[in-house]
Coordinates of C-alpha atoms in Angstrom, one line a residue:
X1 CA 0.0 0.0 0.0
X2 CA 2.8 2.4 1.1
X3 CA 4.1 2.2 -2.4
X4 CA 1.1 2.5 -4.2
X5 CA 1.1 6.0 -2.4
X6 CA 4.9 6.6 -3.0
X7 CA 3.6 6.6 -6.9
X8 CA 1.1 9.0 -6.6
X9 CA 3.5 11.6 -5.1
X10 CA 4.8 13.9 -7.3
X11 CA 7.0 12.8 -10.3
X12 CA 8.6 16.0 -11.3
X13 CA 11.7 17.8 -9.1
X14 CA 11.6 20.3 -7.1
X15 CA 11.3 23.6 -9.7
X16 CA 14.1 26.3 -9.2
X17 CA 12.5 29.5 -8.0
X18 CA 13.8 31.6 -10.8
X19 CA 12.5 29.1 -13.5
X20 CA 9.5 29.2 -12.0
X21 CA 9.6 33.0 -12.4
X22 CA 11.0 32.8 -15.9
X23 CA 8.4 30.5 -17.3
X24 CA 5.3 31.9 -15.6
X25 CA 6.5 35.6 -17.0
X26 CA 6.6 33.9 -20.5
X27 CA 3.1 32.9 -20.5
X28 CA 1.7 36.3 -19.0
X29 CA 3.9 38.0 -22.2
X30 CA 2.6 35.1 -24.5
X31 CA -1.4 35.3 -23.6
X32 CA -0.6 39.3 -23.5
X33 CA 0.7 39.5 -27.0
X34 CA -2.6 37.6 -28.5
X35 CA -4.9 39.8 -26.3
X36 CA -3.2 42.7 -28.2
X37 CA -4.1 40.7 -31.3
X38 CA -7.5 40.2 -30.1
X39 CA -7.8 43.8 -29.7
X40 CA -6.4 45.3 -32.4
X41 CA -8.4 42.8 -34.8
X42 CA -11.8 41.5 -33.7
X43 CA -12.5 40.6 -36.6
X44 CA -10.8 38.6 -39.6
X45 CA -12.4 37.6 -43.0
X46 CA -15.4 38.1 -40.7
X47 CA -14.6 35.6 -38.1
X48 CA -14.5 37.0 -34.5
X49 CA -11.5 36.7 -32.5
X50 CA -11.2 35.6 -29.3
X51 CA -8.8 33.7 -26.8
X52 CA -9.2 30.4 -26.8
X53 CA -8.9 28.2 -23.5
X54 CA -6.3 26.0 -25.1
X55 CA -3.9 28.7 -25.3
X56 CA -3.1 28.4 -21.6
X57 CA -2.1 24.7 -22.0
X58 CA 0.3 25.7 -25.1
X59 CA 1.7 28.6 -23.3
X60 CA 2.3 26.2 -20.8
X61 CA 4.4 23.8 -22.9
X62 CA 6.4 26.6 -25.1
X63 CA 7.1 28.6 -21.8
X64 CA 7.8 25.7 -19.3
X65 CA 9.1 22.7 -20.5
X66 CA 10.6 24.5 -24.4
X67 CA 13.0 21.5 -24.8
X68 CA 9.6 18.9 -25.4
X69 CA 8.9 17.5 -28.6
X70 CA 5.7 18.4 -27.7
X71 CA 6.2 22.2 -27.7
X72 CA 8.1 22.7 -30.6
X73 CA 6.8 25.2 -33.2
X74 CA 5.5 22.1 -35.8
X75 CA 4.3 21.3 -33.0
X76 CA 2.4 24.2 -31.6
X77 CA 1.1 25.5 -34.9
X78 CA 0.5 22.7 -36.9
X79 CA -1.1 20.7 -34.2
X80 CA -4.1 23.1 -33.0
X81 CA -4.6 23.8 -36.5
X82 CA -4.6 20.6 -37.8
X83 CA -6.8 19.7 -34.7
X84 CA -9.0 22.4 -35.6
X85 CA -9.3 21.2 -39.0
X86 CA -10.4 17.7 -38.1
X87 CA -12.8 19.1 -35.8
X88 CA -14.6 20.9 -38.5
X89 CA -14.5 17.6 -40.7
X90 CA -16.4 15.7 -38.2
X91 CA -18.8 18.5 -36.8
X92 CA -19.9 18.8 -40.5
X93 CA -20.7 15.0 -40.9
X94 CA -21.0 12.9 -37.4
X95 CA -24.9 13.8 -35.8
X96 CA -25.0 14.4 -32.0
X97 CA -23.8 13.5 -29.5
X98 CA -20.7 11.5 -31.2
X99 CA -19.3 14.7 -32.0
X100 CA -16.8 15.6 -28.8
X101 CA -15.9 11.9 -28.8
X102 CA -14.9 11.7 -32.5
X103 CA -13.7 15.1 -32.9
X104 CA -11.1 14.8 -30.1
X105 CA -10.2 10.8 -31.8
X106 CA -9.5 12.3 -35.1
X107 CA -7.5 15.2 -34.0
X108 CA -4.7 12.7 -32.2
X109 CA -4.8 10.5 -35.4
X110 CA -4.3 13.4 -37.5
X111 CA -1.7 15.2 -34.9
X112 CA 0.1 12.0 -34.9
X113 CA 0.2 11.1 -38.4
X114 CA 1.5 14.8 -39.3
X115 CA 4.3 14.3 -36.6
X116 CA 2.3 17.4 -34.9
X117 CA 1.7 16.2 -31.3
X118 CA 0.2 19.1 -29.3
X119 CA -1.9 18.1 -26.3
X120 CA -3.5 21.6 -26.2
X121 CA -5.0 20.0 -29.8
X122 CA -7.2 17.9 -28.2
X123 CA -8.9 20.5 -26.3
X124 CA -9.2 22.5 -29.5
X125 CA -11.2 19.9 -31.3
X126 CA -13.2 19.2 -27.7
X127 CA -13.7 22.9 -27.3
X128 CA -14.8 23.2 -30.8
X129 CA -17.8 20.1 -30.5
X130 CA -18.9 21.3 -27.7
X131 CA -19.8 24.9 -29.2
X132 CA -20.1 23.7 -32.6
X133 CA -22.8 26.5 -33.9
X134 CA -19.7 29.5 -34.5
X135 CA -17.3 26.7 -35.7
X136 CA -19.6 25.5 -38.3
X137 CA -20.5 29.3 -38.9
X138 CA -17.3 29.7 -39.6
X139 CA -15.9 26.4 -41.1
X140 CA -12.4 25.7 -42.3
X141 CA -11.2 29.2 -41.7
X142 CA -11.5 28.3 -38.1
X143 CA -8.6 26.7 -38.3
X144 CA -6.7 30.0 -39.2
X145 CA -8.1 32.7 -37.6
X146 CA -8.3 32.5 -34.5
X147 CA -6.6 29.1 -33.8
X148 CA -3.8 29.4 -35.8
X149 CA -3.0 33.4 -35.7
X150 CA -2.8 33.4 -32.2
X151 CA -1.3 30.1 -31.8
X152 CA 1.1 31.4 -34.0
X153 CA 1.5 34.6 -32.1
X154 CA 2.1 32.6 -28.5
X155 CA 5.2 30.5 -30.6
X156 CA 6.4 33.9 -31.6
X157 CA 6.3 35.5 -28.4
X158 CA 8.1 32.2 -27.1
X159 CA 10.8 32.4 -29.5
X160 CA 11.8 35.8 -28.2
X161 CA 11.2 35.4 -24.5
X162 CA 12.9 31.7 -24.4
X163 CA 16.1 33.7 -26.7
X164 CA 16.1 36.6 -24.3
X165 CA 16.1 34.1 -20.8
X166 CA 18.8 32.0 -22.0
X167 CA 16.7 29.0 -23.3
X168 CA 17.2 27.2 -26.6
X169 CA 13.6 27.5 -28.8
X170 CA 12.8 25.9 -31.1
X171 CA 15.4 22.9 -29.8
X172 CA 18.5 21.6 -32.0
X173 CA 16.9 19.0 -34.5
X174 CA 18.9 15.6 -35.3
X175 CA 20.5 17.0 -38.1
X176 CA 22.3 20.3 -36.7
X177 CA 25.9 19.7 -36.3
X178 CA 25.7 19.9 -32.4
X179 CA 24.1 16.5 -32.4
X180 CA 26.7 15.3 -34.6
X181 CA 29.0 16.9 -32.1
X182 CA 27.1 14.2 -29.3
X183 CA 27.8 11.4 -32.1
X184 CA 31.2 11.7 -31.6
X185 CA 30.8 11.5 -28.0
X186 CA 28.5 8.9 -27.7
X187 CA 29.5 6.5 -30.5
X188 CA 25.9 6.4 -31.6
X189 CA 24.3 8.2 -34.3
X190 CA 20.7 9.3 -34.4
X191 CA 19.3 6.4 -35.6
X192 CA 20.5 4.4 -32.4
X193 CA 19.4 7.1 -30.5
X194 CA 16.2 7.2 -32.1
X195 CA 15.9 3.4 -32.0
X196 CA 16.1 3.5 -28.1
X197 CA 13.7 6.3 -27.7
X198 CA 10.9 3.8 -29.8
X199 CA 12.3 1.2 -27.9
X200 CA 11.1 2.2 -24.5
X201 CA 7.9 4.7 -25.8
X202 CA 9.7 8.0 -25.3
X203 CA 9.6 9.2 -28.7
X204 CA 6.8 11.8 -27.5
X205 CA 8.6 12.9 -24.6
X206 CA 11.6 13.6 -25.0
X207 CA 13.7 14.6 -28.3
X208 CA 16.5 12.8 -30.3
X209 CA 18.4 15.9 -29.1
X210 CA 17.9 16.0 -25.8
X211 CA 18.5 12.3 -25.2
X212 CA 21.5 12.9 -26.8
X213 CA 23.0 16.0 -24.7
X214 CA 21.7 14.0 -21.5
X215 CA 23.5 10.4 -22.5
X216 CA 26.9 12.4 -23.1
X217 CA 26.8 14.6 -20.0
X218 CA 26.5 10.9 -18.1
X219 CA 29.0 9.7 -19.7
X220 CA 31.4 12.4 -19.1
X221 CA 30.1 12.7 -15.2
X222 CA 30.6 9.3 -14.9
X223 CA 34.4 9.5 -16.3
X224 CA 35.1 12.6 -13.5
X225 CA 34.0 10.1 -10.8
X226 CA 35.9 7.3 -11.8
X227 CA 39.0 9.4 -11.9
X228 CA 37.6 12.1 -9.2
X229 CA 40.4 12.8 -7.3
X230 CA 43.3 12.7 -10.4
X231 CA 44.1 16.0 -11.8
X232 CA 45.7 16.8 -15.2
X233 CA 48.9 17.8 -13.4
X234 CA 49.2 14.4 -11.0
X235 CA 49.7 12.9 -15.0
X236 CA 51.1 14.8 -17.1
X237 CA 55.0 15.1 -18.8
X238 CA 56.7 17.5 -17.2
X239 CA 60.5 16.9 -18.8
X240 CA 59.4 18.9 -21.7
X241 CA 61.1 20.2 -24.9
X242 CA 60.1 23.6 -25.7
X243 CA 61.3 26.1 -28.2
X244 CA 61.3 29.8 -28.7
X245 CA 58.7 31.9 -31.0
X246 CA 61.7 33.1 -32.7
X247 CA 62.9 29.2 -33.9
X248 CA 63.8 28.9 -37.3
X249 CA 61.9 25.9 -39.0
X250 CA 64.6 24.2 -40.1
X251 CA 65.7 24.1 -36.1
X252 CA 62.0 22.8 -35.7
X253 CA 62.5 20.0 -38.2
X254 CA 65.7 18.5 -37.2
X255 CA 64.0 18.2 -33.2
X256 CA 61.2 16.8 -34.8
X257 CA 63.3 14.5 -36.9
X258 CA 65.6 13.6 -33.4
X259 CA 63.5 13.1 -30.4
X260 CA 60.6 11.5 -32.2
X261 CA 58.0 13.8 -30.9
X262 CA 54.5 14.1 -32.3
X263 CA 54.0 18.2 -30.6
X264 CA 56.4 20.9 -29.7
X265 CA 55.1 23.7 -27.6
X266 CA 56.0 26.9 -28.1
X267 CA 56.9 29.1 -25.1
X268 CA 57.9 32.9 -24.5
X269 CA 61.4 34.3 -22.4
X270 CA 59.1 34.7 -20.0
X271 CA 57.7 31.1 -20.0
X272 CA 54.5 31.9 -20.9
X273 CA 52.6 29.6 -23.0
X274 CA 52.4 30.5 -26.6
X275 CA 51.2 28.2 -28.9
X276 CA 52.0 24.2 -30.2
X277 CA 53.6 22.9 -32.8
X278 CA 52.1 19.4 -34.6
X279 CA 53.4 17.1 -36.8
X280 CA 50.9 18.3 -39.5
X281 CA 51.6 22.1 -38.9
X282 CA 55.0 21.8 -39.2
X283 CA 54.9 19.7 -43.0
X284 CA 52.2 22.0 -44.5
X285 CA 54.5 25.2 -43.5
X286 CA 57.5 22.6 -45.5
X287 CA 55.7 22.0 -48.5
X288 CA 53.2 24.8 -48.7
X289 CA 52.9 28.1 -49.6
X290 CA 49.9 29.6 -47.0
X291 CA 48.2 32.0 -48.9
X292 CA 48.2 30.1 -52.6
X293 CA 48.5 26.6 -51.2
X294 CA 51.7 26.3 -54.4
X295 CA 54.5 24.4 -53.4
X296 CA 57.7 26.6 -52.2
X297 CA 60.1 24.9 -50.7
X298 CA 62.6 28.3 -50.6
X299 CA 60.1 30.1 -48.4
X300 CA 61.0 27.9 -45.7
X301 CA 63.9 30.1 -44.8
X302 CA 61.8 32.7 -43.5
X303 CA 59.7 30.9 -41.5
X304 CA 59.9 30.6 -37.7
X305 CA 57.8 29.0 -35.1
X306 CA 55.4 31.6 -34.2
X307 CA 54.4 31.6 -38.0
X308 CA 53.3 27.8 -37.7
X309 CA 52.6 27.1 -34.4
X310 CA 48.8 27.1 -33.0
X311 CA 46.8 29.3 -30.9
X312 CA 47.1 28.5 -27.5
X313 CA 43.0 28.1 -26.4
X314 CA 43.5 24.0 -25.9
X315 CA 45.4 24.7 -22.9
X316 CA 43.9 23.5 -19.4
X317 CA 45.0 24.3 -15.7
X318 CA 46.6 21.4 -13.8
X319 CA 44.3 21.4 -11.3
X320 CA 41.5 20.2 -13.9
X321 CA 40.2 16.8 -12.8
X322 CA 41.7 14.6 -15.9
X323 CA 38.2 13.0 -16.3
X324 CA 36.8 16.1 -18.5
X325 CA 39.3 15.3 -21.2
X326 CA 38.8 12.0 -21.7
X327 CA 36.6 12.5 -24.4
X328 CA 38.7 15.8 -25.8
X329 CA 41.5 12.7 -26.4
X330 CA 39.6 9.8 -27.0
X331 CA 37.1 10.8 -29.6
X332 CA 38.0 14.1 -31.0
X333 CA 41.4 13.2 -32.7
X334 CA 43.7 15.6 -29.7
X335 CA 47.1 14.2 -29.4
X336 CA 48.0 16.4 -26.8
X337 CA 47.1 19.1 -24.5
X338 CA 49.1 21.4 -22.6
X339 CA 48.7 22.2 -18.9
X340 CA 49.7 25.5 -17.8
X341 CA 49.3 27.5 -14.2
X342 CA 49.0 30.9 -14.2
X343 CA 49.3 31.6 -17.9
X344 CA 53.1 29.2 -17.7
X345 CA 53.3 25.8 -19.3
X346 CA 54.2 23.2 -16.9
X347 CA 53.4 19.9 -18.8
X348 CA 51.7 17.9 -21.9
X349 CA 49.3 16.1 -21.0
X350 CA 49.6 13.1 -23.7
X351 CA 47.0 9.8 -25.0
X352 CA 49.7 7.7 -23.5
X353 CA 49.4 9.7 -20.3
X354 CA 45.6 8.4 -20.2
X355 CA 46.5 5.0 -21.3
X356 CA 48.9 4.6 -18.1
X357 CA 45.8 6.1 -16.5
X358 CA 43.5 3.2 -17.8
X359 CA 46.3 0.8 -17.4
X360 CA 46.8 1.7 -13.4
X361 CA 43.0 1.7 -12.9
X362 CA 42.5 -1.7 -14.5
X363 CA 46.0 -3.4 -12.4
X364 CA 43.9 -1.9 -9.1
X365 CA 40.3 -3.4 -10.1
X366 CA 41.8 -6.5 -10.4
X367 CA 44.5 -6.6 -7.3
X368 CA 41.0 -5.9 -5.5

């Protein structure tokens, strides 16, 4: 019994005070913006505008939970509209008293079939059948004006307020290259993602997207408690070779060539951290001329270390637990990153670093 109680308690977290704030001041701007409309235009093509009760429950998707399949603009739009149109359809052909029933039936099918799920829908269609005198007045256009303008309007008004809050609306779709950025992470594409969403019915609750950004910040959580209390400088190679900004290429080329090294950073008199040096930086200066891409080998000459080295924005403190770069190393193609502390380099932190790492962790787990 005590857990039959347990599962009617709440099933959402506590909400944050100043989302709370944020999404209930969205909804007041939304519902504002199409009383304006009503307003300004009580009429169109000779159908009266008015608010519409569904409008609350859409303001409260597009203003409270933005990242939901279910509040997207296609969404939104299309679903009350489309609702609205199926409504019509079976007010104009089913007698009473079928009509709430039916109405409310076809708008799901035809929400779902157009990929347009929109609970606020359903009450369109219910709200339409059960005052079906103006709606069959008005016919089709009902669907437009008002349903659609002001639904329309409230998506608009989300946009903006969502954009000015901080909040991502309408959310990243499968095909942006952010989610292809979670690929990498993951090792799963969209189809797999997509596949376990069907898999356990979620495909309505939550997007490709978000299940995406959610499995990869797991994934890297997990990796900064299984090596919590390692930082970047407990591992990293600190008898380094450096060289000078001012380091003629050929100098470059001939450490390259000597201490079989895949990076050389690049460091100021001062020790500061100024850039790195790869393999592949270092034979496209050789062979290459940068501005016409022509091979000129006697250009060479000229060239010094500051003119192919890289920008120094991969470097990372050494107090940085060494579990947030597991996927920079692992899945992103980095060879090497360099540590610095206060601005100075003071090690490389290398894949072989993280494989000793792995190795270490492994020799433990199986000592215990």
């Amino acid at each position: 019994m005590s857990n039959f109680f347990r599962h009617l308690s709440p099933a959402l977290p506590r909400a944050q005070f100043g989302e709370t704030i944020r999404a209930s001041g969205g909804a007041a701007a939304g519902l504002g913006l199409c009383t304006l409309l009503v307003f300004a235009w009580p009429l169109i093509a000779d159908i009266p505008m008015g608010l519409l009760a569904p409008l609350g429950a859409s303001a409260v998707l597009v203003f409270a939970v933005p990242n939901s399949p279910l509040a997207q603009p296609w969404s939104a739009v299309g679903g009350n509209v489309i609702s609205a149109v199926a409504a019509v359809a079976v007010l104009q052909t089913v007698p009473s008293p079928w009509g709430p029933a039916l109405a409310v039936a076809a708008a799901i099918f035809a929400m779902m079939l157009a990929r347009a799920l929109h609970p606020p829908g359903g009450a369109i269609a219910l709200l339409a059948a059960l005052d079906p005198e103006p709606v069959l007045k008005a016919g089709y256009v009902f669907a437009l004006a008002p349903v659609g303008v002001l639904t329309a309007a409230l998506v608009l008004a989300a946009v903006l307020y969502n954009w000015i809050t901080g909040r991502t609306y309408p959310f990243r779709q499968p095909g942006q290259p952010a989610v292809q950025s979670q690929e990498i992470r993951l090792g799963l594409s969209n189809e797999e993602l997509e596949d376990l969403l069907q898999r356990f019915h979620q495909t309505s609750n939550i997007g490709v997207a978000d299940l995406g950004r959610l499995l990869a910040a797991a994934e890297e959580e997990a990796a900064q408690h299984r090596f919590e209390s390692v930082t970047c400088g407990s591992i990293m190679t600190q008898d380094l070779l450096t060289v000078a900004p001012d380091v003629p290429i050929d100098r470059i080329a001939q450490m390259f060539r000597s201490q079989s090294i895949k990076s050389l950073p690049v460091v100021d008199a001062k020790g500061a951290f100024a850039g790195i040096i790869l393999q592949s930086d270092l034979i496209n200066a050789l062979i290459r001329d940068g501005s016409s891409g022509r091979f000129r080998p006697a250009r060479r000459a000229a060239l010094t270390a500051k003119d192919v080295m890289q920008p120094p924005s991969g470097a990372v403190p050494q107090d940085l637990p060494v579990g947030t770069l597991l996927n920079r190393l692992a899945a992103q193609g980095v060879q090497s990153v360099p540590v610095t502390s206060e601005g100075r380099l003071v090690g490389i932190l290398t894949r072989t670093d993280i494989i000793g790492l792995l190795l270490q962790g492994a020799q433990n787990r199986l000592a215990a």
